Amino acid sequence: MEGFPLYGWTMPPDQPPIHVLRPGLFTTIQDLGRYGYQRFGVSVSGAMDRWALVVGNRLLGNPDQAAGLEITIQGPELLFEQALSLAITGADLSPTSNGRSLPMWTVIPMPAGSRLQFGMRRQGARAYITIAGGIDGPLILGSRSTHVYSGWGSLAGRALKKGDQLGVGLGGTMSAQYVGRALPASHRPQYRTSPTVRVVPGPQADRFTENALQVLVGSPYRVTSESDRMGYRLRGADLIHRTSADIVSDAVTFGTIQVPADRQPILLMADCQTTGGYATLATMIAADRSLAAQLSPGDSLSFVVITPDKASDLFRSTHAELDRLLPPRSVSDSRAFL
Amino acid sequence: MNVIPRIVPLSEQGLTVEFGETIDLQTNKLVLDFAATVERATIPGVMEVVPTYRSATIYFNPLLTDAAAVTAQLRLLLATAFPATDPAHTTHHIPVCYGGELGPDLIDVAEQSGLTPAQVITLHASVTYHVYMLGFSPGFPYLGMVPDRIVAPRLPTPRKQVAAGSVGIAGSQTGIYPQASPGGWRIIGRTPVHLFSLTRPQPFLVAAGDQVQFIPIDMEEFRDLSSDHT
């Protein structure tokens, strides 16, 4: 976006330590999103798999909201001009450095002049590169997240391209104190291509026929190729409205399952708009967003309905479990990451 | 209040308070008054309030509060007579250059309504519009209602790119695209005014509840005003 002031740079960008040699399929800068401006139509955006991003940040001693790179299916090739430490979390896309295989979910030192590459996709769809100090860039309304639909965020609101140079936040390039720190193997997620996610009934569930929720949970839905950070178009059994699919626009959120007139559900994801005009049948719970974030077209998704109280319990237990494993840098930071 | 709003969970982090199911001024004013009241009440754990045409969604942090506590607070606020619309709401005078390449659908709208382009312009600029909500893209205001004669359906196929500042009609709504984006509204003109700018303390020019009055300008004024804004 032209004319945006570069708020929030913490380091002069004259010596950006990271060079983008190849951008990968779709690599964007993401943090925990842009809150407080949904009433102005500003999408929250942020990492699709927030849990994976936060694990990387906590391993490195970064604040939860530090920005990292979200990589989709096929990773970039990066050259590090200066020594720094990083962690790679989320999908396993076979990261290597100068021919050596790199461990996932572990703080790794990257010497000056080293390269990071990715290879075969082993599991999941989205990996995160978090860097000690965080990826730097302009803070726009409190976030560095890229929202390509509105052209907002770092790098003029677009995905990485060849020749880009990325800066790192203050202190990042000299921090080595957490090298070797890792998420215990027993807590590393196994991403499946046909997970079951939990949902709560949505605000317009009563606009569907009585058995629509049973139909939703009755058989899996396939993730179609019309799927991106904004939402996944799913294909499966028809979800039938009582009358019309159209409603007077209402707020929607990451996880909303809306159903247009073609009776096939759309699962809204991180870059979704703030409001929508289709009846919503259910909302995927926040604790299961990571499972959905790791899907790609051709994978499938099953649903199970739980109560909002149970969803709240899972929200809290997911945070408490990670706090126990990897405490946040600041205990005063009570902001939820999901 | 003559309606009893329904409170429904949107998620484990959101509650939607529904005031009606139609687009009408009375419902929307209730929504906006309520949203402003909730913001002023600073309920512990409440993060964000998102008003729409007919509902207000209250987002909260489940680590700090829970749905039952927030619901109780919202019911309390609903039971009190929350104040009438804040008189501080601004009326924005938005200059628009209608027709030509800046308003490629003006002639279609005129033909469909059996009017001349000049009559469409006069009618569109004759109304002081209420800002019902913002959505679709950052700062996009949904304004209503246009005079019956110039009600026009969306384009059958949305444009891949609508220029920033474009003013369009969709049904009885009218709106302004704050930045270039795809869009299906019928574009009748363009404003040189920037609807948001991150250099302003309040980045968004227009808020829900404000009023908008369009002022027709010619191409020369459009160019002058455009250069003022850059």
Coordinates of C-alpha atoms in Angstrom, one line a residue:
Chain A
M1 CA 0.0 0.0 0.0
E2 CA 1.5 3.3 -1.1
G3 CA 2.0 6.0 1.4
F4 CA 1.8 3.8 4.5
P5 CA 4.0 5.1 7.2
L6 CA 6.6 2.6 8.4
Y7 CA 5.4 2.5 12.0
G8 CA 7.2 0.3 14.4
W9 CA 10.5 -0.5 12.8
T10 CA 12.8 -1.5 15.6
M11 CA 16.0 -1.6 13.5
P12 CA 17.1 0.5 10.6
P13 CA 16.5 -1.7 7.5
D14 CA 19.8 -0.8 5.9
Q15 CA 21.3 -4.2 6.6
P16 CA 18.5 -6.7 6.2
P17 CA 20.0 -10.0 7.3
I18 CA 17.7 -12.3 5.3
H19 CA 17.7 -12.5 1.5
V20 CA 14.9 -14.3 -0.3
L21 CA 16.6 -16.4 -3.0
R22 CA 13.3 -18.2 -3.9
P23 CA 9.9 -17.3 -2.4
G24 CA 8.3 -20.7 -2.2
L25 CA 4.7 -21.3 -3.3
F26 CA 3.0 -18.7 -1.0
T27 CA 5.1 -17.3 1.9
T28 CA 3.8 -14.4 4.0
I29 CA 4.7 -12.5 7.1
Q30 CA 2.2 -13.3 9.9
D31 CA 1.8 -12.7 13.6
L32 CA -1.2 -13.2 15.8
G33 CA -3.4 -10.7 13.8
R34 CA -4.9 -7.3 13.8
Y35 CA -7.5 -6.9 16.6
G36 CA -9.7 -4.0 17.5
Y37 CA -10.6 -2.8 14.0
Q38 CA -13.2 -5.4 12.8
R39 CA -15.9 -2.8 13.2
F40 CA -14.1 -0.8 10.4
G41 CA -14.1 -3.9 8.2
V42 CA -10.4 -4.9 9.0
S43 CA -9.8 -8.6 8.8
V44 CA -8.1 -10.1 11.9
S45 CA -5.8 -12.1 9.6
G46 CA -2.6 -13.5 11.3
A47 CA -1.1 -17.0 11.2
M48 CA -3.5 -19.8 10.1
D49 CA -1.9 -22.2 12.7
R50 CA -1.4 -19.8 15.6
W51 CA -0.4 -22.6 18.0
A52 CA 2.6 -23.5 15.8
L53 CA 3.6 -19.9 15.4
V54 CA 3.5 -19.3 19.2
V55 CA 5.4 -22.5 19.9
G56 CA 8.2 -21.2 17.7
N57 CA 8.2 -17.8 19.3
R58 CA 8.2 -19.2 22.9
L59 CA 11.1 -21.6 22.0
L60 CA 13.1 -18.5 21.0
G61 CA 12.1 -16.4 23.9
N62 CA 10.1 -14.1 21.6
P63 CA 6.8 -12.5 22.6
D64 CA 3.8 -14.5 21.4
Q65 CA 2.9 -11.8 18.9
A66 CA 6.3 -11.7 17.2
A67 CA 6.0 -12.1 13.4
G68 CA 7.3 -15.1 11.5
L69 CA 7.0 -16.5 8.0
E70 CA 4.1 -18.7 7.1
I71 CA 5.1 -21.1 4.4
T72 CA 2.6 -23.0 2.3
I73 CA 3.2 -26.5 1.0
Q74 CA 6.5 -25.6 -0.8
G75 CA 9.1 -23.6 1.1
P76 CA 11.3 -20.7 0.2
E77 CA 15.1 -20.6 0.0
L78 CA 16.6 -18.0 2.3
L79 CA 20.1 -16.8 2.7
F80 CA 21.2 -15.5 6.1
E81 CA 23.6 -12.6 5.9
Q82 CA 24.2 -12.5 9.6
A83 CA 24.2 -15.3 12.2
L84 CA 20.8 -15.7 14.0
S85 CA 18.7 -18.4 15.6
L86 CA 15.4 -19.7 14.4
A87 CA 12.8 -22.4 14.8
I88 CA 10.7 -24.2 12.2
T89 CA 7.3 -25.4 13.4
G90 CA 4.0 -26.6 11.9
A91 CA 4.1 -28.7 8.7
D92 CA 7.2 -30.8 8.1
L93 CA 8.4 -29.7 4.7
S94 CA 11.9 -31.3 5.1
P95 CA 13.9 -28.3 6.0
T96 CA 17.6 -28.4 5.2
S97 CA 20.6 -26.1 5.6
N98 CA 23.6 -26.5 3.3
G99 CA 22.6 -30.1 2.7
R100 CA 22.0 -30.9 6.3
S101 CA 18.6 -32.0 7.5
L102 CA 17.2 -29.6 10.2
P103 CA 15.1 -30.7 13.2
M104 CA 11.6 -29.3 13.5
W105 CA 10.3 -27.6 16.7
T106 CA 13.8 -26.9 17.9
V107 CA 15.9 -23.7 18.1
I108 CA 18.6 -23.9 15.5
P109 CA 21.6 -21.6 15.0
M110 CA 22.1 -20.3 11.5
P111 CA 25.6 -19.1 10.9
A112 CA 26.3 -16.1 8.7
G113 CA 26.2 -17.1 5.1
S114 CA 24.0 -20.2 5.6
R115 CA 21.1 -21.1 3.5
L116 CA 17.7 -22.5 4.5
Q117 CA 15.8 -24.7 2.0
F118 CA 12.8 -27.0 2.0
G119 CA 12.1 -30.3 0.2
M120 CA 9.5 -32.9 0.2
R121 CA 6.3 -32.4 2.1
R122 CA 6.0 -35.0 4.8
Q123 CA 2.9 -33.8 6.7
G124 CA 0.8 -30.7 7.1
A125 CA 0.4 -27.8 4.7
R126 CA 1.8 -24.7 6.6
A127 CA 5.2 -24.4 8.3
Y128 CA 6.4 -21.4 10.3
I129 CA 9.9 -19.9 10.4
T130 CA 10.2 -17.9 13.6
I131 CA 13.4 -16.0 14.3
A132 CA 14.9 -14.7 17.5
G133 CA 13.8 -11.0 17.6
G134 CA 10.9 -11.6 15.1
I135 CA 10.6 -10.6 11.5
D136 CA 10.6 -6.9 11.4
G137 CA 8.4 -4.7 9.2
P138 CA 5.8 -2.0 9.5
L139 CA 3.2 -2.3 12.2
I140 CA -0.1 -1.6 10.6
L141 CA -2.9 -1.1 13.2
G142 CA -0.9 -3.1 15.7
S143 CA 0.1 -6.0 13.5
R144 CA 2.7 -7.0 10.9
S145 CA 0.4 -9.6 9.4
T146 CA 0.0 -9.7 5.6
H147 CA -3.5 -9.5 4.3
V148 CA -3.1 -9.9 0.5
Y149 CA -6.8 -9.2 -0.3
S150 CA -6.5 -5.6 1.0
G151 CA -2.8 -5.3 0.3
W152 CA -2.0 -4.7 4.0
G153 CA 1.0 -5.6 6.0
S154 CA 4.7 -6.0 5.4
L155 CA 6.1 -6.1 1.9
A156 CA 3.2 -3.9 0.6
G157 CA 0.8 -6.6 1.7
R158 CA 2.0 -9.3 -0.7
A159 CA 3.6 -12.7 -0.5
L160 CA 7.4 -13.0 -0.6
K161 CA 9.1 -12.7 -3.9
K162 CA 12.6 -13.4 -5.2
G163 CA 15.0 -10.6 -4.2
D164 CA 13.1 -9.5 -1.1
Q165 CA 15.1 -8.7 2.0
L166 CA 13.8 -9.2 5.4
G167 CA 14.8 -7.5 8.6
V168 CA 14.9 -9.0 12.1
G169 CA 13.9 -7.3 15.3
L170 CA 16.3 -5.7 17.8
G171 CA 18.6 -8.2 19.5
G172 CA 17.6 -11.0 17.2
T173 CA 20.8 -11.5 15.3
M174 CA 22.9 -11.8 18.5
S175 CA 20.7 -14.0 20.5
A176 CA 21.9 -17.6 20.9
Q177 CA 20.8 -18.4 24.4
Y178 CA 18.0 -20.7 23.5
V179 CA 19.8 -22.8 20.9
G180 CA 18.8 -26.5 21.2
R181 CA 15.6 -25.8 23.1
A182 CA 12.9 -28.0 21.7
L183 CA 9.2 -28.9 22.1
P184 CA 9.1 -32.4 23.7
A185 CA 8.5 -35.0 21.0
S186 CA 5.4 -36.3 22.8
H187 CA 3.7 -32.9 22.3
R188 CA 4.5 -32.4 18.6
P189 CA 1.3 -32.6 16.6
Q190 CA 0.8 -35.4 14.0
Y191 CA -1.1 -33.7 11.1
R192 CA -3.5 -36.0 9.4
T193 CA -5.1 -35.5 6.0
S194 CA -8.6 -36.4 7.3
P195 CA -8.9 -34.9 10.8
T196 CA -12.0 -34.4 12.9
V197 CA -12.6 -30.9 14.1
R198 CA -15.1 -29.8 16.8
V199 CA -17.8 -27.2 16.1
V200 CA -20.4 -25.4 18.1
P201 CA -23.8 -24.6 16.6
G202 CA -23.8 -21.2 14.8
P203 CA -26.0 -18.2 15.2
Q204 CA -28.2 -19.1 12.2
A205 CA -28.3 -22.9 12.9
D206 CA -32.1 -22.4 13.1
R207 CA -32.2 -21.3 9.5
F208 CA -31.4 -24.8 8.4
T209 CA -33.5 -28.0 8.3
E210 CA -33.6 -29.8 11.6
N211 CA -31.1 -32.5 10.7
A212 CA -28.6 -30.2 9.0
L213 CA -26.1 -30.5 11.9
Q214 CA -26.5 -34.3 11.8
V215 CA -25.8 -34.2 8.1
L216 CA -22.7 -32.0 8.7
V217 CA -21.3 -34.6 11.2
G218 CA -22.5 -37.6 9.3
S219 CA -19.8 -37.8 6.6
P220 CA -16.5 -36.1 5.7
Y221 CA -16.2 -33.0 3.5
R222 CA -13.4 -32.7 1.0
V223 CA -11.3 -29.5 0.8
T224 CA -11.6 -28.2 -2.8
S225 CA -9.0 -26.3 -4.8
E226 CA -11.0 -23.1 -4.1
S227 CA -9.3 -22.8 -0.7
D228 CA -6.9 -20.3 0.6
R229 CA -6.2 -18.2 3.7
M230 CA -9.6 -16.6 3.5
G231 CA -11.6 -19.8 3.5
Y232 CA -12.0 -23.3 2.3
R233 CA -14.8 -24.3 0.0
L234 CA -15.8 -27.8 1.1
R235 CA -17.7 -30.4 -0.9
G236 CA -19.9 -33.1 0.6
A237 CA -23.5 -33.8 1.7
D238 CA -25.9 -30.9 1.1
L239 CA -26.8 -28.7 4.0
I240 CA -30.3 -27.5 3.4
H241 CA -31.7 -24.1 4.4
R242 CA -35.3 -23.8 5.5
T243 CA -35.9 -20.8 3.3
S244 CA -33.1 -18.7 1.9
A245 CA -29.3 -18.9 2.2
D246 CA -29.0 -15.1 2.3
I247 CA -29.1 -13.2 5.5
V248 CA -28.7 -9.6 6.4
S249 CA -24.9 -9.4 6.9
D250 CA -23.8 -10.5 10.3
A251 CA -20.3 -10.8 12.0
V252 CA -18.3 -13.9 11.0
T253 CA -15.0 -15.2 12.4
F254 CA -12.1 -17.6 11.8
G255 CA -14.0 -21.0 12.0
T256 CA -17.4 -19.8 10.8
I257 CA -19.1 -22.4 8.6
Q258 CA -21.3 -20.5 6.2
V259 CA -23.5 -22.1 3.6
P260 CA -24.5 -20.3 0.4
A261 CA -27.4 -21.3 -1.8
D262 CA -25.4 -24.2 -3.4
R263 CA -25.7 -25.9 0.0
Q264 CA -22.0 -26.6 0.2
P265 CA -20.2 -25.3 3.3
I266 CA -17.4 -22.7 3.3
L267 CA -15.1 -22.9 6.3
L268 CA -13.8 -19.3 7.0
M269 CA -10.1 -19.1 7.8
A270 CA -7.7 -16.4 9.1
D271 CA -8.1 -13.8 6.4
C272 CA -11.9 -13.9 6.4
Q273 CA -13.9 -10.7 6.1
T274 CA -15.5 -9.3 9.3
T275 CA -19.1 -9.8 8.2
G276 CA -20.9 -12.2 5.8
G277 CA -24.2 -12.5 4.1
Y278 CA -24.7 -16.3 4.1
A279 CA -26.4 -18.3 6.9
T280 CA -23.9 -19.9 9.2
L281 CA -24.6 -23.4 10.5
A282 CA -21.7 -23.9 12.9
T283 CA -18.4 -22.5 14.1
M284 CA -15.2 -24.6 14.4
I285 CA -13.7 -24.2 17.8
A286 CA -10.5 -22.2 18.2
A287 CA -8.5 -25.1 19.6
D288 CA -9.0 -27.0 16.4
R289 CA -8.1 -24.3 13.9
S290 CA -4.5 -25.7 13.7
L291 CA -5.9 -29.0 12.4
A292 CA -7.8 -27.2 9.6
A293 CA -4.8 -24.9 8.9
Q294 CA -2.7 -27.9 8.1
L295 CA -5.0 -29.2 5.3
S296 CA -4.6 -28.7 1.6
P297 CA -6.9 -29.2 -1.4
G298 CA -7.9 -32.9 -1.7
D299 CA -7.7 -33.5 2.1
S300 CA -10.9 -34.1 4.0
L301 CA -12.5 -32.9 7.2
S302 CA -15.0 -34.4 9.5
F303 CA -17.0 -32.5 12.1
V304 CA -18.4 -33.3 15.6
V305 CA -20.7 -31.0 17.6
I306 CA -19.8 -30.0 21.1
T307 CA -21.3 -27.4 23.5
P308 CA -20.0 -23.8 23.8
D309 CA -19.0 -24.6 27.4
K310 CA -16.9 -27.5 26.3
A311 CA -15.4 -25.3 23.6
S312 CA -14.4 -22.7 26.3
D313 CA -12.9 -25.5 28.4
L314 CA -10.8 -26.6 25.5
F315 CA -9.7 -23.0 24.7
R316 CA -8.5 -22.7 28.3
S317 CA -6.9 -26.1 28.5
T318 CA -5.0 -25.6 25.2
H319 CA -3.5 -22.3 26.6
A320 CA -2.8 -23.8 30.0
E321 CA -1.0 -26.9 28.5
L322 CA 1.3 -24.7 26.3
D323 CA 1.9 -22.3 29.2
R324 CA 3.1 -25.3 31.3
L325 CA 5.4 -26.7 28.5
L326 CA 6.7 -23.3 27.3
P327 CA 5.8 -20.4 29.5
P328 CA 5.2 -17.1 27.7
R329 CA 8.0 -14.6 27.9
S330 CA 5.9 -12.2 30.0
V331 CA 3.4 -13.5 32.5
S332 CA 1.6 -10.2 32.4
D333 CA 0.7 -10.9 28.8
S334 CA -2.8 -12.5 29.3
R335 CA -3.8 -12.1 25.7
A336 CA -5.1 -15.3 24.2
F337 CA -3.1 -16.6 21.3
L338 CA -5.9 -18.7 19.8
Chain B
M1 CA -37.3 -0.9 23.9
N2 CA -40.0 -2.8 21.9
V3 CA -37.8 -5.7 20.8
I4 CA -36.2 -8.3 23.0
P5 CA -32.8 -9.0 21.5
R6 CA -31.6 -12.6 21.2
I7 CA -28.1 -13.4 22.4
V8 CA -26.5 -16.3 20.5
P9 CA -23.0 -17.7 20.7
L10 CA -20.9 -17.1 17.6
S11 CA -17.9 -19.1 19.0
E12 CA -16.3 -19.6 22.4
Q13 CA -15.0 -16.1 22.0
G14 CA -18.0 -14.3 20.6
L15 CA -21.6 -13.5 21.4
T16 CA -24.0 -12.0 18.8
V17 CA -26.8 -9.8 20.1
E18 CA -29.5 -9.8 17.4
F19 CA -31.9 -6.8 17.2
G20 CA -33.8 -7.8 14.1
E21 CA -33.5 -9.5 10.7
T22 CA -34.0 -6.6 8.4
I23 CA -32.1 -3.6 7.1
D24 CA -33.9 -0.6 8.7
L25 CA -32.8 2.5 10.4
Q26 CA -34.6 1.9 13.7
T27 CA -32.9 -1.5 14.2
N28 CA -29.5 -0.2 13.1
K29 CA -29.7 2.7 15.5
L30 CA -30.5 0.3 18.4
V31 CA -27.5 -1.8 17.4
L32 CA -25.2 1.2 17.2
D33 CA -26.4 2.7 20.5
F34 CA -26.0 -0.7 22.1
A35 CA -22.5 -1.2 20.7
A36 CA -21.4 2.2 21.9
T37 CA -22.9 1.4 25.4
V38 CA -21.0 -1.9 25.6
E39 CA -17.8 -0.1 24.6
R40 CA -18.3 2.5 27.3
A41 CA -19.1 -0.1 29.9
T42 CA -15.6 -1.6 29.6
I43 CA -16.7 -5.1 30.6
P44 CA -13.7 -7.1 31.9
G45 CA -12.4 -9.4 29.2
V46 CA -14.3 -7.8 26.4
M47 CA -11.9 -7.2 23.5
E48 CA -13.9 -5.8 20.6
V49 CA -17.5 -4.9 19.6
V50 CA -18.6 -5.4 15.9
P51 CA -21.9 -3.8 15.0
T52 CA -23.6 -4.8 11.7
Y53 CA -26.9 -3.8 10.2
R54 CA -28.9 -5.7 12.7
S55 CA -26.7 -7.2 15.4
A56 CA -23.7 -6.5 17.5
T57 CA -21.0 -9.2 18.1
I58 CA -19.1 -9.0 21.3
Y59 CA -15.7 -10.7 21.2
F60 CA -14.1 -11.6 24.6
N61 CA -11.0 -13.4 25.9
P62 CA -12.1 -16.7 27.5
L63 CA -8.9 -16.6 29.6
L64 CA -10.3 -13.5 31.4
T65 CA -14.0 -14.1 31.5
D66 CA -16.7 -16.5 30.2
A67 CA -19.8 -16.4 28.1
A68 CA -22.1 -16.5 31.2
A69 CA -20.5 -13.5 32.8
V70 CA -20.5 -11.5 29.6
T71 CA -24.1 -12.5 28.8
A72 CA -25.1 -11.3 32.3
Q73 CA -23.4 -8.0 31.7
L74 CA -25.0 -7.6 28.3
R75 CA -28.5 -8.4 29.7
L76 CA -28.0 -5.7 32.3
L77 CA -27.1 -3.2 29.7
L78 CA -30.0 -4.2 27.5
A79 CA -32.3 -3.8 30.5
T80 CA -31.2 -0.2 31.0
A81 CA -32.4 2.5 28.6
F82 CA -29.2 3.0 26.7
P83 CA -28.8 6.5 25.4
A84 CA -30.0 7.6 22.0
T85 CA -27.6 7.9 19.2
D86 CA -24.5 9.9 20.1
P87 CA -25.0 13.4 18.7
A88 CA -21.3 13.6 18.1
H89 CA -21.7 11.6 14.9
T90 CA -20.3 13.5 12.0
T91 CA -21.9 14.4 8.7
H92 CA -19.2 13.9 6.0
H93 CA -19.5 15.8 2.7
I94 CA -17.9 13.6 0.1
P95 CA -17.2 15.1 -3.3
V96 CA -17.9 12.7 -6.2
C97 CA -17.2 13.0 -9.9
Y98 CA -20.0 11.1 -11.5
G99 CA -20.0 9.2 -14.8
G100 CA -17.3 8.9 -17.5
E101 CA -14.5 6.6 -16.9
L102 CA -14.7 7.3 -13.2
G103 CA -18.4 6.0 -13.1
P104 CA -18.6 3.4 -15.9
D105 CA -22.0 2.1 -14.8
L106 CA -23.8 5.5 -14.6
I107 CA -25.3 5.1 -18.0
D108 CA -26.6 1.6 -17.3
V109 CA -28.1 2.6 -14.1
A110 CA -29.8 5.5 -15.9
E111 CA -31.1 3.3 -18.7
Q112 CA -32.4 0.7 -16.3
S113 CA -34.3 3.3 -14.3
G114 CA -35.6 5.3 -17.3
L115 CA -33.7 8.4 -16.2
T116 CA -31.0 10.6 -17.6
P117 CA -27.5 10.3 -16.1
A118 CA -28.0 13.8 -14.7
Q119 CA -31.2 12.8 -13.0
V120 CA -29.4 9.7 -11.4
I121 CA -26.7 12.1 -10.1
T122 CA -29.2 14.5 -8.7
L123 CA -31.1 11.7 -7.0
H124 CA -28.0 10.0 -5.6
A125 CA -26.7 13.3 -4.2
S126 CA -30.2 14.3 -2.9
V127 CA -30.1 12.0 0.2
T128 CA -28.1 12.3 3.4
Y129 CA -27.1 8.7 3.9
H130 CA -26.9 6.9 7.2
V131 CA -23.7 4.7 7.6
Y132 CA -25.2 1.4 8.7
M133 CA -21.9 -0.5 9.0
L134 CA -18.4 -1.0 7.7
G135 CA -17.3 -4.3 6.2
F136 CA -16.2 -6.1 3.1
S137 CA -12.8 -4.3 3.1
P138 CA -11.1 -1.9 5.5
G139 CA -13.2 1.3 5.8
F140 CA -15.9 0.3 3.3
P141 CA -19.1 2.0 4.4
Y142 CA -22.5 0.5 3.7
L143 CA -24.9 3.5 3.2
G144 CA -28.6 3.7 2.7
M145 CA -31.0 4.0 1.3
V146 CA -30.8 5.3 -2.2
P147 CA -34.0 6.8 -3.7
D148 CA -36.3 4.0 -5.1
R149 CA -35.9 5.2 -8.7
I150 CA -32.1 4.5 -8.7
V151 CA -32.2 1.1 -6.9
A152 CA -29.9 -1.1 -9.1
P153 CA -28.9 -4.8 -8.8
R154 CA -25.3 -5.9 -8.5
L155 CA -23.3 -6.6 -11.6
P156 CA -24.0 -10.2 -12.8
T157 CA -20.2 -10.8 -12.8
P158 CA -18.1 -8.7 -10.3
R159 CA -15.2 -6.7 -11.7
K160 CA -11.8 -8.0 -11.0
Q161 CA -10.6 -4.5 -10.1
V162 CA -12.6 -1.5 -8.9
A163 CA -10.6 1.7 -8.4
A164 CA -10.1 3.2 -4.9
G165 CA -12.7 5.9 -4.2
S166 CA -15.3 4.3 -6.5
V167 CA -18.9 5.0 -5.5
G168 CA -21.3 2.2 -6.3
I169 CA -24.9 1.1 -5.9
A170 CA -26.1 -2.4 -4.9
G171 CA -29.8 -2.7 -4.5
S172 CA -30.9 0.1 -2.2
Q173 CA -27.4 0.4 -0.7
T174 CA -24.7 2.7 -1.8
G175 CA -21.1 2.6 -0.8
I176 CA -17.5 3.7 -1.4
Y177 CA -14.5 1.4 -2.2
P178 CA -11.7 2.8 0.1
Q179 CA -9.1 1.0 -1.9
A180 CA -8.8 -0.9 -5.2
S181 CA -10.4 -4.4 -4.9
P182 CA -12.6 -6.7 -6.8
G183 CA -16.3 -5.7 -6.6
G184 CA -19.8 -6.2 -7.9
W185 CA -21.4 -2.9 -7.2
R186 CA -22.5 -0.7 -10.0
I187 CA -19.9 2.1 -10.1
I188 CA -21.4 5.6 -10.8
G189 CA -18.6 7.9 -9.8
R190 CA -15.4 8.3 -7.8
T191 CA -14.3 10.5 -4.9
P192 CA -10.8 11.9 -4.5
V193 CA -11.3 11.6 -0.7
H194 CA -9.2 8.9 1.1
L195 CA -11.5 6.9 3.3
F196 CA -8.6 5.8 5.4
S197 CA -5.1 7.0 6.1
L198 CA -2.8 5.6 8.6
T199 CA -1.2 9.0 9.1
R200 CA -4.4 10.2 10.8
P201 CA -4.8 9.7 14.5
Q202 CA -8.2 8.1 13.6
P203 CA -7.3 6.1 10.5
F204 CA -10.9 5.7 9.3
L205 CA -12.8 8.7 8.1
V206 CA -16.2 7.3 8.4
A207 CA -17.7 5.3 11.3
A208 CA -21.0 3.4 11.6
G209 CA -23.7 5.9 12.7
D210 CA -22.2 8.8 10.8
Q211 CA -23.9 10.5 7.9
V212 CA -22.7 11.0 4.3
Q213 CA -23.7 13.6 1.9
F214 CA -22.4 13.3 -1.7
I215 CA -21.4 16.6 -3.5
P216 CA -21.2 16.3 -7.3
I217 CA -18.0 17.8 -8.7
D218 CA -16.6 17.9 -12.2
M219 CA -13.4 16.3 -13.6
E220 CA -11.3 19.5 -13.0
E221 CA -12.3 19.7 -9.3
F222 CA -11.7 15.9 -9.0
R223 CA -8.1 16.4 -10.3
D224 CA -7.5 19.4 -8.1
L225 CA -8.8 17.6 -5.0
S226 CA -6.8 14.4 -5.9
S227 CA -3.6 16.3 -6.0
D228 CA -4.5 18.0 -2.6
H229 CA -4.7 14.5 -1.1
T230 CA -1.4 13.1 -2.3

